[in-house]
């Protein structure tokens, strides 16, 4: 439809129809009458509200989309199609590793390709907009939603935000292009104490330098919507925060697409205590230029009265409504209300071998080797293969797709045991669960009783028998692979924890296995950085598998048996102790830096009972080859505002197998008008090296990479001395110096 036709359409809409476009209801409201009465009544909406609403939340399935769209258009006066939106976060039916794992690939190009495959699979089954990518910077491992984010660094997260939005968008052809919605704007990853939905409070200096960049990268990459976050910023909930939504997002960044709230967030303005009633809540959100009310009746039932009193203008409604109509027009819905989805199309593209292979390749790059004492890994296969015991709740589990894979088909998940059998043969290993995931599942609440969310199996099993079976298996083996980790509901939304260690029954089993004196490989399944202090000495090798997705079992086997030389590198810091949280590598010096202060030992920035640093730092990961980094050199010792500085470093694969290095480049602004982090990531390169190959990696540094935000000057660099560092992670770095002049 041409723009002029959209304007004409808007002119023919009644006020109620315009407001309707600003309302998003869940699929329950669109059921057949008998079914829908309950959800509608619970939400407080009527059939009339349903008949004019603009979009549908989390309904998928081509058949259901067709049914709802047909029934809706049948009743629609102006035949304006619904738009169907859902959470397709890191996969649809084919599930990739959780974004913490995707980040660990340090391979945005690969993720861009993956996200286009995800788009095609989701579009085929009726998804038109995905509430993804989530790119909240995360620095507190207590927060459950670390799972969904690329990591703790704004630069790296910005690279992934761009790749994910462009991946979803693809070449724009309807069947392979999904509208994206960056979230959660803004700063949702910094709740006090890591507690879900808790207060966020930080200076504008920190917000702009460390938390806003990934959202801006998504906007610049062309994301179609922005979702408001549940938290406050500067004492005002984001959903009511005009400065954030209008002044920054729209005026400064030029975003003119729809802003949609998070789930029920307008109504929650009452709970926040900034709105006395739904009418005030609707007014605050509309005046913050929020366009779509997700799953509350506030806009549907309060806006007309606000217009009558002049507290909200008709122009505001027209502007918001036009944003929604333009989104629908960009999606081609006026020409094809189903947007090519069909059961046949779904069958054609879902969980194809190409997709499953893509998920496996990505997962191969996502796994992080954290420890490999004595080169225990890779395990040999074939004639002289050791007898392997595979033990733990994740030994043969399909619950390896993470909490937000709500549309994934778990039956496609390849378990560790199945993958081991493919490599070793059924007789080449044996597995045993050994213990339940948790001692007490009640902490998981009602969700924990749902099979799709990992409800416990084998209720009432004799735990000592389970353990004895596993211990007997371990005693008769040459090496034990322990598949342990968090329950899938211990991370994700609502998954904040104060204890970020491996659950107790699993630790007890690990200790008993260790007491047998066998070599132990620990494979971790988790949705956050863990504290591994109480298990690190019980394992000779540790592989971080995250929630690895549909192909997870095969990827873990690929790494354990050496088909793949691991290249994953952490994008979040793993603490010694939860007491260190929030923990991140880009720390500021403080006036009393622990390692260099002139003050006496006690009176420096330190803990009495724990190191300051991470146990496993940002950028860290091992491989089966060893690499040497040397000969860091700069093309000059000065950089001008319009110049370039070449920073080169030599990397040598000292091993006898091919491998990949993730060469990382950091800067440090030594003196500035505001404190600057001791190091900040500014570039990286994945480098594939043949055995014994030496390669020079050169980065190009420009003045804009040195800029930071201040209230006085906005984004600007400041002349002076800089350090530039390069190496395999944020700790083992070679350092050079230059002047910005
Ligand atoms: C949830 C999440 C958000 C999701 C939305 C719709 O509460 O915060 O990430 O997109 O609701 O399901």
XYZ file of C-alpha atoms and ligand atoms in Angstrom:
753
model
C 0.000 0.000 0.000
C 1.297 3.460 -0.813
C 1.830 5.973 1.999
C -0.992 8.105 0.628
C -3.294 5.118 0.895
C -2.229 4.604 4.518
C -3.017 8.248 5.240
C -6.392 7.803 3.578
C -7.014 4.640 5.627
C -6.150 6.467 8.849
C -8.605 9.175 7.872
C -11.387 6.628 7.553
C -10.745 5.014 10.945
C -12.853 5.788 13.979
C -11.116 6.801 17.217
C -11.904 3.403 18.697
C -10.368 1.667 15.683
C -7.242 3.828 15.942
C -6.849 3.056 19.644
C -7.454 -0.605 18.862
C -4.313 -0.695 16.729
C -2.350 0.234 19.879
C -3.521 -2.826 21.793
C -1.822 -6.257 21.806
C -3.758 -9.233 23.189
C -2.680 -12.819 23.728
C -4.039 -15.663 21.665
C -6.435 -16.722 24.418
C -8.582 -13.717 23.596
C -9.016 -14.939 20.025
C -10.190 -18.410 20.864
C -13.576 -19.612 19.765
C -16.134 -17.778 21.872
C -16.521 -20.458 24.523
C -12.742 -20.636 25.001
C -12.023 -16.939 24.788
C -14.460 -15.680 27.369
C -12.155 -16.599 30.254
C -8.966 -14.900 29.025
C -10.926 -11.851 27.864
C -12.686 -11.527 31.193
C -9.442 -12.070 33.110
C -7.809 -9.318 31.101
C -10.877 -7.123 31.323
C -11.382 -6.766 27.572
C -14.522 -7.286 25.538
C -15.220 -8.849 22.179
C -15.431 -5.315 20.785
C -11.878 -4.687 22.022
C -10.737 -7.872 20.327
C -12.465 -6.909 17.077
C -10.374 -3.738 16.710
C -7.084 -4.754 18.344
C -3.900 -4.447 16.303
C -1.647 -7.364 17.216
C -1.438 -10.789 18.812
C 1.044 -11.986 21.397
C 2.847 -15.334 21.231
C 0.478 -17.240 18.973
C 2.356 -19.430 16.535
C 1.392 -22.221 14.232
C 0.419 -21.481 10.662
C -2.996 -23.083 11.092
C -3.816 -20.990 14.171
C -2.545 -17.810 12.547
C -4.759 -18.427 9.529
C -7.739 -19.230 11.743
C -7.387 -16.135 13.886
C -6.627 -13.825 10.952
C -9.585 -15.118 8.923
C -12.011 -14.787 11.820
C -10.688 -11.326 12.653
C -10.835 -9.970 9.090
C -14.315 -11.381 8.741
C -15.419 -9.030 11.542
C -13.094 -6.131 10.677
C -14.793 -3.086 9.129
C -11.696 -1.798 7.363
C -9.956 -5.167 6.897
C -6.740 -4.070 8.660
C -4.859 -7.363 9.320
C -3.518 -8.387 12.701
C 0.248 -8.614 13.102
C 1.503 -11.682 14.990
C 4.433 -11.163 17.365
C 6.299 -13.752 19.450
C 9.449 -14.503 21.385
C 11.765 -16.190 18.934
C 14.897 -15.367 20.903
C 17.660 -17.767 19.780
C 15.795 -20.181 17.613
C 12.338 -21.315 16.683
C 11.914 -25.076 16.318
C 15.632 -25.470 15.637
C 17.281 -24.042 18.709
C 20.739 -22.513 18.795
C 22.801 -22.089 21.958
C 21.524 -19.442 24.361
C 22.900 -15.965 23.548
C 25.624 -16.272 26.203
C 26.869 -19.108 24.015
C 26.287 -17.233 20.772
C 28.376 -14.418 22.195
C 31.094 -16.914 23.131
C 31.578 -17.661 19.411
C 32.920 -14.108 18.912
C 31.568 -14.712 15.407
C 28.896 -12.116 14.532
C 29.038 -13.070 10.858
C 28.059 -16.652 11.660
C 25.284 -15.453 13.968
C 23.955 -13.195 11.231
C 23.592 -16.244 8.970
C 21.987 -18.248 11.788
C 19.422 -15.552 12.523
C 18.309 -15.542 8.935
C 17.737 -19.282 9.121
C 15.783 -18.697 12.317
C 13.722 -16.017 10.566
C 12.750 -18.312 7.704
C 11.691 -21.100 10.066
C 9.619 -18.773 12.260
C 7.987 -16.905 9.359
C 6.895 -20.205 7.840
C 4.886 -20.912 10.979
C 3.244 -17.510 11.294
C 5.628 -15.286 13.227
C 5.813 -11.793 11.727
C 7.652 -9.894 14.471
C 10.057 -11.391 16.991
C 10.717 -9.861 20.386
C 14.419 -10.229 19.779
C 17.351 -9.487 20.034
C 17.605 -8.940 23.769
C 20.896 -7.075 24.206
C 20.879 -5.840 27.781
C 24.472 -5.533 29.040
C 24.785 -8.047 31.903
C 27.325 -7.835 34.710
C 25.530 -9.530 37.600
C 25.478 -13.327 37.506
C 22.675 -13.412 40.067
C 20.275 -12.111 37.411
C 18.521 -14.929 35.609
C 18.326 -13.252 32.230
C 22.091 -13.297 31.629
C 21.041 -16.336 29.634
C 19.447 -14.233 26.921
C 22.220 -11.695 26.411
C 25.469 -11.651 24.397
C 27.478 -10.548 27.452
C 28.987 -7.856 29.666
C 30.743 -5.673 27.138
C 28.951 -2.871 25.260
C 31.204 -3.056 22.192
C 30.872 -6.821 21.705
C 27.148 -6.737 22.465
C 26.751 -3.973 19.878
C 28.437 -6.111 17.242
C 26.020 -8.949 17.989
C 23.000 -6.638 18.165
C 23.744 -5.443 14.651
C 24.348 -8.973 13.334
C 21.135 -10.331 14.864
C 18.913 -7.532 13.535
C 20.450 -7.802 10.075
C 20.155 -11.586 10.244
C 16.463 -11.442 11.093
C 15.926 -8.906 8.315
C 17.834 -10.845 5.660
C 17.296 -9.666 2.109
C 13.783 -8.498 2.884
C 11.932 -11.189 0.968
C 8.825 -12.006 3.072
C 9.569 -15.700 3.492
C 13.045 -15.016 4.836
C 12.629 -11.753 6.675
C 11.386 -11.268 10.221
C 10.735 -7.895 11.821
C 12.802 -7.515 14.975
C 12.247 -5.774 18.292
C 15.298 -4.850 20.324
C 14.866 -5.138 24.083
C 14.677 -4.321 26.910
C 15.098 -0.584 26.627
C 16.885 0.329 28.764
C 19.351 -0.926 31.314
C 17.282 -3.943 32.335
C 20.457 -5.971 32.901
C 21.514 -3.909 35.901
C 18.853 -4.584 38.559
C 20.020 -3.928 42.093
C 21.238 -7.139 43.796
C 20.645 -8.999 40.563
C 17.035 -9.450 41.577
C 14.527 -9.790 38.758
C 12.469 -6.676 37.932
C 14.317 -4.729 40.631
C 15.278 -1.064 40.590
C 17.925 0.117 38.172
C 19.688 3.284 39.160
C 22.822 4.613 37.543
C 24.299 7.875 36.311
C 23.606 9.034 32.783
C 27.387 8.805 32.295
C 27.302 5.029 33.001
C 24.028 4.460 31.170
C 25.233 6.088 27.993
C 28.781 4.694 28.012
C 28.081 1.143 29.106
C 24.399 0.194 28.700
C 22.846 2.098 25.770
C 25.291 1.270 22.942
C 23.901 -2.186 22.005
C 20.331 -0.834 21.722
C 21.589 1.980 19.537
C 23.446 -0.508 17.353
C 20.191 -2.411 16.860
C 18.337 0.790 15.953
C 21.053 1.751 13.492
C 20.865 -1.737 11.986
C 17.167 -1.156 11.327
C 15.253 -3.005 14.037
C 11.540 -2.437 13.524
C 10.357 -2.050 17.142
C 11.795 -1.279 20.554
C 10.460 -2.858 23.738
C 10.340 -0.916 27.004
C 11.952 -2.513 30.029
C 10.256 -3.219 33.347
C 12.767 -1.239 35.377
C 13.075 2.384 36.389
C 15.663 4.750 35.018
C 16.292 7.860 37.105
C 13.336 6.974 39.306
C 10.892 6.737 36.402
C 9.784 3.360 34.984
C 11.049 3.046 31.401
C 7.494 2.656 30.093
C 6.640 6.110 31.429
C 10.042 7.667 30.830
C 9.664 10.354 28.179
C 13.355 11.333 28.373
C 14.407 7.804 27.508
C 11.738 6.981 24.915
C 11.238 10.341 23.235
C 14.292 12.502 23.878
C 16.932 9.777 23.507
C 15.391 7.004 21.407
C 13.292 9.114 19.029
C 14.869 12.574 18.951
C 18.542 11.720 19.406
C 18.693 8.349 17.673
C 15.954 9.038 15.105
C 13.916 5.898 15.827
C 10.388 6.296 14.440
C 9.042 2.762 14.611
C 6.574 1.433 17.170
C 7.607 1.250 20.807
C 5.885 -1.676 22.487
C 5.752 -2.235 26.231
C 6.954 -5.330 27.913
C 4.284 -7.646 29.265
C 1.630 -5.635 31.175
C 4.145 -2.888 31.860
C 1.651 -0.007 31.501
C -0.620 -1.423 34.168
C 2.433 -2.056 36.351
C 2.996 1.689 36.554
C 0.433 1.481 39.336
C 2.556 -1.039 41.235
C 5.590 1.156 40.675
C 3.651 3.894 42.384
C 3.852 6.467 39.601
C 0.222 6.054 38.500
C -2.780 6.029 40.832
C -4.950 4.250 38.280
C -5.021 2.854 34.752
C -6.047 6.187 33.328
C -2.923 7.890 34.700
C -0.846 4.923 33.566
C -2.160 5.188 30.015
C -1.491 8.920 29.988
C 2.106 8.512 31.187
C 2.878 5.843 28.596
C 1.287 7.735 25.716
C 3.128 10.897 26.674
C 6.359 8.881 26.688
C 5.458 8.032 23.043
C 4.870 4.352 23.774
C 2.702 3.023 20.939
C 1.582 -0.518 21.791
C 0.138 -1.671 25.109
C 1.066 -5.343 25.536
C -1.658 -7.259 27.313
C -3.408 -4.710 29.486
C -6.698 -2.830 28.926
C -5.156 0.556 29.748
C -4.990 1.967 26.235
C -8.184 0.200 25.131
C -10.275 1.602 27.972
C -8.642 4.878 29.064
C -7.405 6.752 25.982
C -10.787 7.964 24.735
C -11.482 9.722 28.028
C -7.964 11.219 28.014
C -8.637 12.643 24.576
C -11.939 14.105 25.704
C -10.180 15.973 28.528
C -7.313 16.996 26.259
C -4.692 15.214 28.398
C -3.800 13.211 25.299
C -4.215 14.665 21.833
C -5.807 13.078 18.809
C -2.552 13.801 17.009
C -0.711 11.560 19.448
C -3.153 8.747 18.711
C -2.831 9.293 14.954
C 0.964 9.236 15.180
C 1.011 6.016 17.189
C -1.590 4.390 14.984
C 0.291 5.340 11.829
C 3.460 3.715 13.182
C 1.556 0.448 13.569
C -0.048 0.748 10.114
C 3.364 1.459 8.568
C 4.825 -1.640 10.274
C 1.994 -3.754 8.834
C 2.557 -2.177 5.456
C 6.293 -2.879 5.554
C 5.429 -6.487 6.314
C 3.122 -6.577 3.274
C 0.155 -7.626 5.378
C -2.363 -5.608 3.395
C -1.445 -7.702 0.388
C -0.849 -11.008 2.230
C -2.326 -11.133 5.780
C -0.701 -14.526 6.376
C 2.723 -13.386 5.180
C 3.379 -16.646 3.278
C 2.962 -18.892 6.343
C 1.408 -22.309 5.822
C 1.694 -25.857 7.188
C 3.351 -26.885 3.932
C 5.920 -24.095 4.195
C 6.564 -25.043 7.794
C 7.189 -28.668 6.857
C 9.508 -27.527 4.100
C 11.838 -25.475 6.290
C 11.549 -26.746 9.875
C 14.405 -28.646 11.497
C 15.935 -29.430 8.140
C 19.346 -31.140 8.073
C 20.790 -27.775 6.950
C 19.389 -26.090 10.034
C 20.433 -28.806 12.422
C 23.944 -28.680 10.937
C 23.955 -24.900 11.267
C 22.983 -25.191 14.939
C 25.729 -27.751 15.464
C 28.402 -25.636 13.757
C 27.451 -22.617 15.842
C 27.389 -24.670 19.010
C 30.810 -26.095 18.181
C 32.089 -22.511 18.312
C 30.066 -21.615 21.423
C 31.521 -24.182 23.812
C 34.275 -22.856 26.065
C 37.093 -25.029 27.387
C 37.775 -23.625 30.852
C 40.216 -26.201 32.186
C 42.216 -29.083 30.724
C 44.692 -30.322 33.295
C 47.378 -32.526 31.801
C 45.729 -32.420 28.419
C 43.064 -34.895 29.473
C 40.941 -33.706 26.559
C 40.329 -34.601 23.812
C 39.449 -38.171 24.731
C 40.710 -40.670 22.226
C 38.319 -42.821 20.240
C 38.777 -45.984 18.221
C 40.911 -48.958 19.266
C 42.604 -47.602 22.353
C 39.686 -45.457 23.467
C 39.251 -45.276 27.246
C 36.148 -46.753 28.831
C 33.944 -43.707 29.398
C 31.281 -43.293 32.083
C 28.788 -40.501 31.396
C 27.072 -39.443 34.592
C 24.679 -36.728 35.755
C 21.226 -35.220 35.217
C 22.320 -33.924 31.809
C 23.806 -37.230 30.681
C 20.737 -38.100 28.641
C 18.499 -35.024 28.910
C 16.709 -33.091 26.177
C 16.307 -30.101 28.497
C 19.364 -28.515 26.948
C 17.620 -25.705 25.067
C 17.252 -23.129 27.823
C 14.261 -21.392 29.364
C 13.392 -19.062 26.473
C 13.188 -21.696 23.763
C 9.432 -21.739 24.315
C 8.609 -22.715 20.743
C 11.374 -25.247 20.239
C 10.601 -28.870 19.624
C 12.640 -30.645 22.315
C 12.173 -33.982 20.595
C 14.768 -32.815 18.088
C 17.336 -32.216 20.847
C 20.243 -34.639 20.628
C 21.223 -35.764 24.111
C 24.798 -36.296 25.250
C 24.248 -40.050 25.521
C 22.859 -40.225 21.990
C 25.836 -38.303 20.678
C 28.280 -40.471 22.617
C 26.673 -43.546 21.087
C 27.185 -42.061 17.615
C 30.896 -41.641 18.374
C 31.707 -44.599 20.633
C 29.001 -47.084 19.720
C 26.425 -48.266 22.240
C 29.021 -50.511 23.874
C 31.729 -47.877 23.986
C 30.354 -46.111 27.039
C 27.587 -46.276 29.612
C 25.566 -43.568 31.286
C 23.714 -43.078 34.540
C 21.729 -40.140 35.862
C 23.264 -40.519 39.320
C 21.190 -37.862 41.040
C 18.277 -35.480 40.521
C 18.987 -31.965 39.237
C 17.803 -30.429 42.503
C 17.129 -31.504 46.048
C 13.977 -29.440 46.137
C 12.001 -28.553 43.015
C 9.560 -26.378 44.897
C 11.765 -23.313 44.300
C 10.770 -23.619 40.627
C 7.107 -22.989 41.427
C 4.290 -23.983 39.113
C 6.498 -23.781 36.014
C 8.642 -26.516 37.472
C 5.788 -29.006 37.140
C 5.524 -28.557 33.366
C 7.279 -31.268 31.326
C 8.319 -28.721 28.674
C 10.187 -26.861 31.402
C 12.072 -29.832 32.783
C 9.643 -31.262 35.331
C 11.471 -33.998 37.296
C 11.177 -37.517 35.958
C 11.569 -40.683 38.013
C 9.647 -39.246 40.942
C 10.276 -41.223 44.115
C 13.326 -42.980 42.702
C 15.612 -44.258 45.401
C 18.375 -41.667 45.423
C 20.961 -43.944 46.986
C 20.299 -46.568 44.345
C 20.715 -43.897 41.653
C 24.004 -42.818 43.178
C 25.261 -46.367 43.731
C 24.602 -47.234 40.099
C 26.547 -44.193 38.955
C 29.426 -44.829 41.336
C 29.687 -48.433 40.235
C 29.792 -47.286 36.633
C 32.437 -44.696 37.455
C 34.557 -47.214 39.356
C 34.593 -49.535 36.348
C 35.556 -46.824 33.842
C 38.809 -45.172 32.801
C 37.410 -41.636 32.670
C 34.213 -40.043 33.945
C 32.317 -37.313 32.111
C 30.031 -35.493 34.570
C 27.129 -33.704 32.837
C 25.945 -31.291 35.504
C 24.327 -27.901 35.763
C 21.462 -25.640 36.657
C 17.884 -26.680 36.126
C 16.623 -24.942 32.985
C 14.274 -22.844 35.128
C 17.059 -21.625 37.410
C 17.917 -19.034 34.793
C 15.923 -17.005 32.314
C 13.108 -14.642 33.273
C 12.316 -14.856 36.970
C 15.450 -16.946 37.512
C 17.473 -14.737 39.851
C 19.591 -16.736 42.323
C 21.784 -15.785 45.277
C 23.591 -19.135 45.120
C 25.285 -19.418 41.733
C 27.020 -22.727 42.315
C 26.177 -26.128 40.877
C 23.064 -27.492 42.669
C 23.789 -29.460 45.831
C 22.880 -33.059 44.869
C 25.114 -32.793 41.833
C 28.037 -31.463 43.852
C 27.640 -34.310 46.333
C 27.728 -36.845 43.521
C 30.772 -35.174 41.945
C 32.675 -35.378 45.233
C 31.835 -39.104 45.586
C 32.938 -39.788 42.015
C 36.124 -37.809 42.542
C 36.898 -39.907 45.624
C 37.207 -42.918 43.309
C 40.356 -41.355 41.871
C 39.303 -41.337 38.220
C 40.035 -38.529 35.740
C 36.948 -36.322 35.657
C 35.639 -34.115 32.848
C 32.914 -31.672 33.907
C 30.474 -30.513 31.222
C 28.376 -27.573 32.425
C 24.812 -26.733 31.429
C 23.854 -23.312 32.786
C 22.351 -19.959 31.867
C 24.691 -17.604 33.773
C 28.280 -17.335 34.975
C 28.694 -19.820 37.847
C 30.932 -19.824 40.864
C 33.007 -22.993 40.427
C 35.272 -22.519 43.427
C 33.802 -25.528 45.256
C 34.234 -27.920 42.324
C 37.274 -26.653 40.421
C 39.609 -29.096 42.178
C 37.307 -32.044 41.586
C 37.674 -31.829 37.824
C 40.629 -32.270 35.523
C 38.798 -30.620 32.636
C 35.798 -28.316 32.367
C 33.743 -27.563 29.237
C 31.165 -24.768 29.460
C 28.242 -25.868 27.269
C 25.659 -23.239 28.365
C 22.266 -24.466 27.226
C 23.629 -25.565 23.879
C 20.412 -26.020 21.940
C 19.041 -28.668 19.635
C 22.429 -29.936 18.462
C 24.016 -29.550 21.867
C 24.759 -33.208 22.509
C 26.632 -33.614 19.245
C 28.639 -30.427 19.763
C 29.737 -31.482 23.226
C 30.826 -34.820 21.770
C 32.588 -32.971 18.932
C 34.696 -31.135 21.501
C 35.219 -33.959 24.000
C 36.404 -36.402 21.339
C 38.438 -33.873 19.387
C 36.452 -33.568 16.184
C 36.362 -29.874 17.050
C 39.208 -27.887 18.580
C 37.334 -25.549 20.969
C 37.530 -21.823 20.184
C 34.784 -20.387 22.420
C 35.762 -17.426 24.588
C 33.737 -16.074 27.546
C 31.787 -12.841 27.144
C 30.935 -12.760 30.858
C 33.214 -12.953 33.895
C 33.003 -16.070 36.058
C 33.499 -15.089 39.731
C 35.218 -16.939 42.525
C 32.320 -16.007 44.746
C 28.852 -14.529 44.251
C 29.894 -11.832 46.701
C 31.985 -10.278 43.951
C 28.875 -9.524 41.838
C 28.381 -7.368 39.865
C 31.669 -8.396 38.278
C 33.066 -7.316 34.913
C 36.484 -6.894 33.337
C 36.190 -3.178 32.405
C 36.770 -2.044 35.966
C 37.949 1.439 36.983
C 41.235 1.889 38.779
C 39.848 3.503 41.962
C 42.139 5.700 44.042
C 43.605 2.636 45.735
C 44.092 -0.084 43.103
C 44.893 -3.333 44.855
C 47.957 -4.140 42.778
C 49.626 -0.754 42.455
C 48.473 1.462 45.289
C 51.100 3.060 47.511
C 48.884 2.471 50.535
C 49.643 -0.478 52.821
C 48.143 -3.895 52.052
C 44.968 -3.581 54.036
C 43.974 -0.141 52.861
C 43.496 -0.788 49.160
C 40.487 -1.773 47.053
C 40.263 -5.483 47.867
C 38.360 -8.185 49.743
C 39.786 -9.897 52.786
C 38.410 -13.281 51.733
C 38.402 -13.375 47.955
C 40.485 -12.222 44.980
C 39.261 -9.170 43.070
C 39.611 -10.787 39.699
C 37.354 -13.300 37.972
C 38.190 -16.991 38.225
C 37.688 -17.088 34.457
C 37.840 -13.599 32.878
C 36.094 -11.988 29.936
C 37.540 -13.243 26.662
C 38.993 -16.384 28.264
C 38.901 -19.869 26.781
C 41.373 -22.662 26.078
C 41.958 -24.713 22.946
C 43.653 -28.037 22.193
C 46.539 -26.179 20.596
C 48.674 -23.624 22.401
C 49.258 -20.220 20.884
C 51.983 -17.668 21.331
C 51.331 -13.928 21.068
C 54.285 -11.641 20.525
C 55.750 -8.697 18.676
C 53.022 -6.123 19.356
C 53.852 -3.046 17.305
C 52.182 0.216 16.347
C 52.492 2.010 13.014
C 53.119 5.264 14.894
C 53.311 6.621 18.412
C 50.695 9.289 17.701
C 47.148 9.245 16.397
C 45.486 12.347 14.966
C 41.772 13.071 14.777
C 41.595 12.090 11.103
C 44.400 9.547 11.104
C 44.634 5.786 11.570
C 46.905 3.747 13.774
C 47.780 0.215 12.766
C 48.231 -2.144 15.696
C 49.810 -5.464 14.775
C 50.536 -8.575 16.761
C 51.950 -11.956 15.759
C 50.063 -15.110 16.693
C 51.665 -18.526 16.381
C 49.926 -21.870 16.613
C 52.498 -23.902 18.513
C 50.379 -27.029 18.322
C 50.229 -29.947 15.885
C 46.556 -29.398 15.079
C 44.740 -26.597 13.330
C 42.968 -24.194 15.609
C 41.263 -20.824 15.925
C 42.397 -17.904 18.016
C 40.192 -14.971 19.003
C 42.610 -12.077 19.012
C 41.282 -9.233 21.126
C 42.161 -5.537 21.068
C 41.678 -3.277 24.089
C 42.418 0.359 24.867
C 43.011 2.304 28.071
C 42.610 6.089 28.251
C 45.203 6.793 30.940
C 44.069 10.295 31.925
C 40.703 11.916 31.102
C 38.180 14.331 32.585
C 36.279 11.316 33.823
C 37.623 7.979 34.978
C 37.980 5.452 32.207
C 38.039 1.635 32.454
C 41.459 0.028 32.841
C 40.716 -1.650 29.528
C 37.894 -1.617 26.996
C 37.394 -3.993 24.085
C 37.579 -2.142 20.765
C 38.043 -4.899 18.181
C 38.616 -8.618 17.742
C 39.406 -11.111 15.022
C 38.861 -14.849 14.728
C 42.015 -16.282 13.149
C 42.229 -19.845 11.873
C 45.782 -21.199 12.083
C 47.284 -24.306 10.584
C 49.658 -26.315 12.792
C 52.773 -24.249 13.507
C 51.427 -21.363 11.446
C 52.439 -17.825 12.430
C 50.153 -14.992 11.403
C 50.307 -11.232 11.823
C 46.978 -9.733 12.833
C 46.585 -6.012 12.222
C 43.859 -3.831 13.681
C 43.019 -0.330 12.506
C 42.437 2.125 15.319
C 40.753 5.471 14.647
C 39.959 8.421 16.904
C 36.278 7.529 17.123
C 37.195 4.310 18.916
C 38.572 6.461 21.754
C 35.406 8.472 22.340
C 33.303 8.343 25.465
C 30.246 10.284 26.619
C 30.217 13.152 29.109
C 27.406 15.623 29.885
C 29.716 18.475 28.879
C 30.872 17.237 25.480
C 28.641 14.321 24.503
C 30.555 11.662 22.607
C 34.152 12.918 22.250
C 37.726 11.747 22.648
C 40.280 13.652 24.709
C 43.903 14.093 23.643
C 46.508 12.402 25.784
C 48.250 9.132 26.550
C 46.635 5.789 25.712
C 47.606 2.193 26.137
C 46.635 -0.300 23.484
C 46.608 -3.996 24.352
C 46.205 -7.185 22.355
C 46.042 -10.839 23.291
C 43.895 -13.972 23.720
C 41.724 -12.638 26.562
C 41.262 -9.628 28.867
C 44.038 -10.766 31.196
C 46.998 -12.000 29.127
C 47.812 -8.944 27.045
C 50.770 -7.284 25.360
C 50.784 -3.523 25.852
C 51.782 -0.621 23.606
C 51.398 3.139 24.035
C 50.454 6.085 21.838
C 49.320 9.680 22.113
C 46.091 11.024 20.730
C 47.031 14.488 19.506
C 8.244 -11.159 29.007
C 9.660 -10.701 28.746
C 9.903 -10.189 27.349
C 9.004 -10.918 26.372
C 7.573 -10.548 26.717
C 6.565 -11.227 25.791
O 7.823 -10.751 30.280
O 10.176 -9.724 29.649
O 11.286 -10.376 27.063
O 9.307 -10.529 25.043
O 7.246 -10.846 28.065
O 6.560 -12.596 26.001
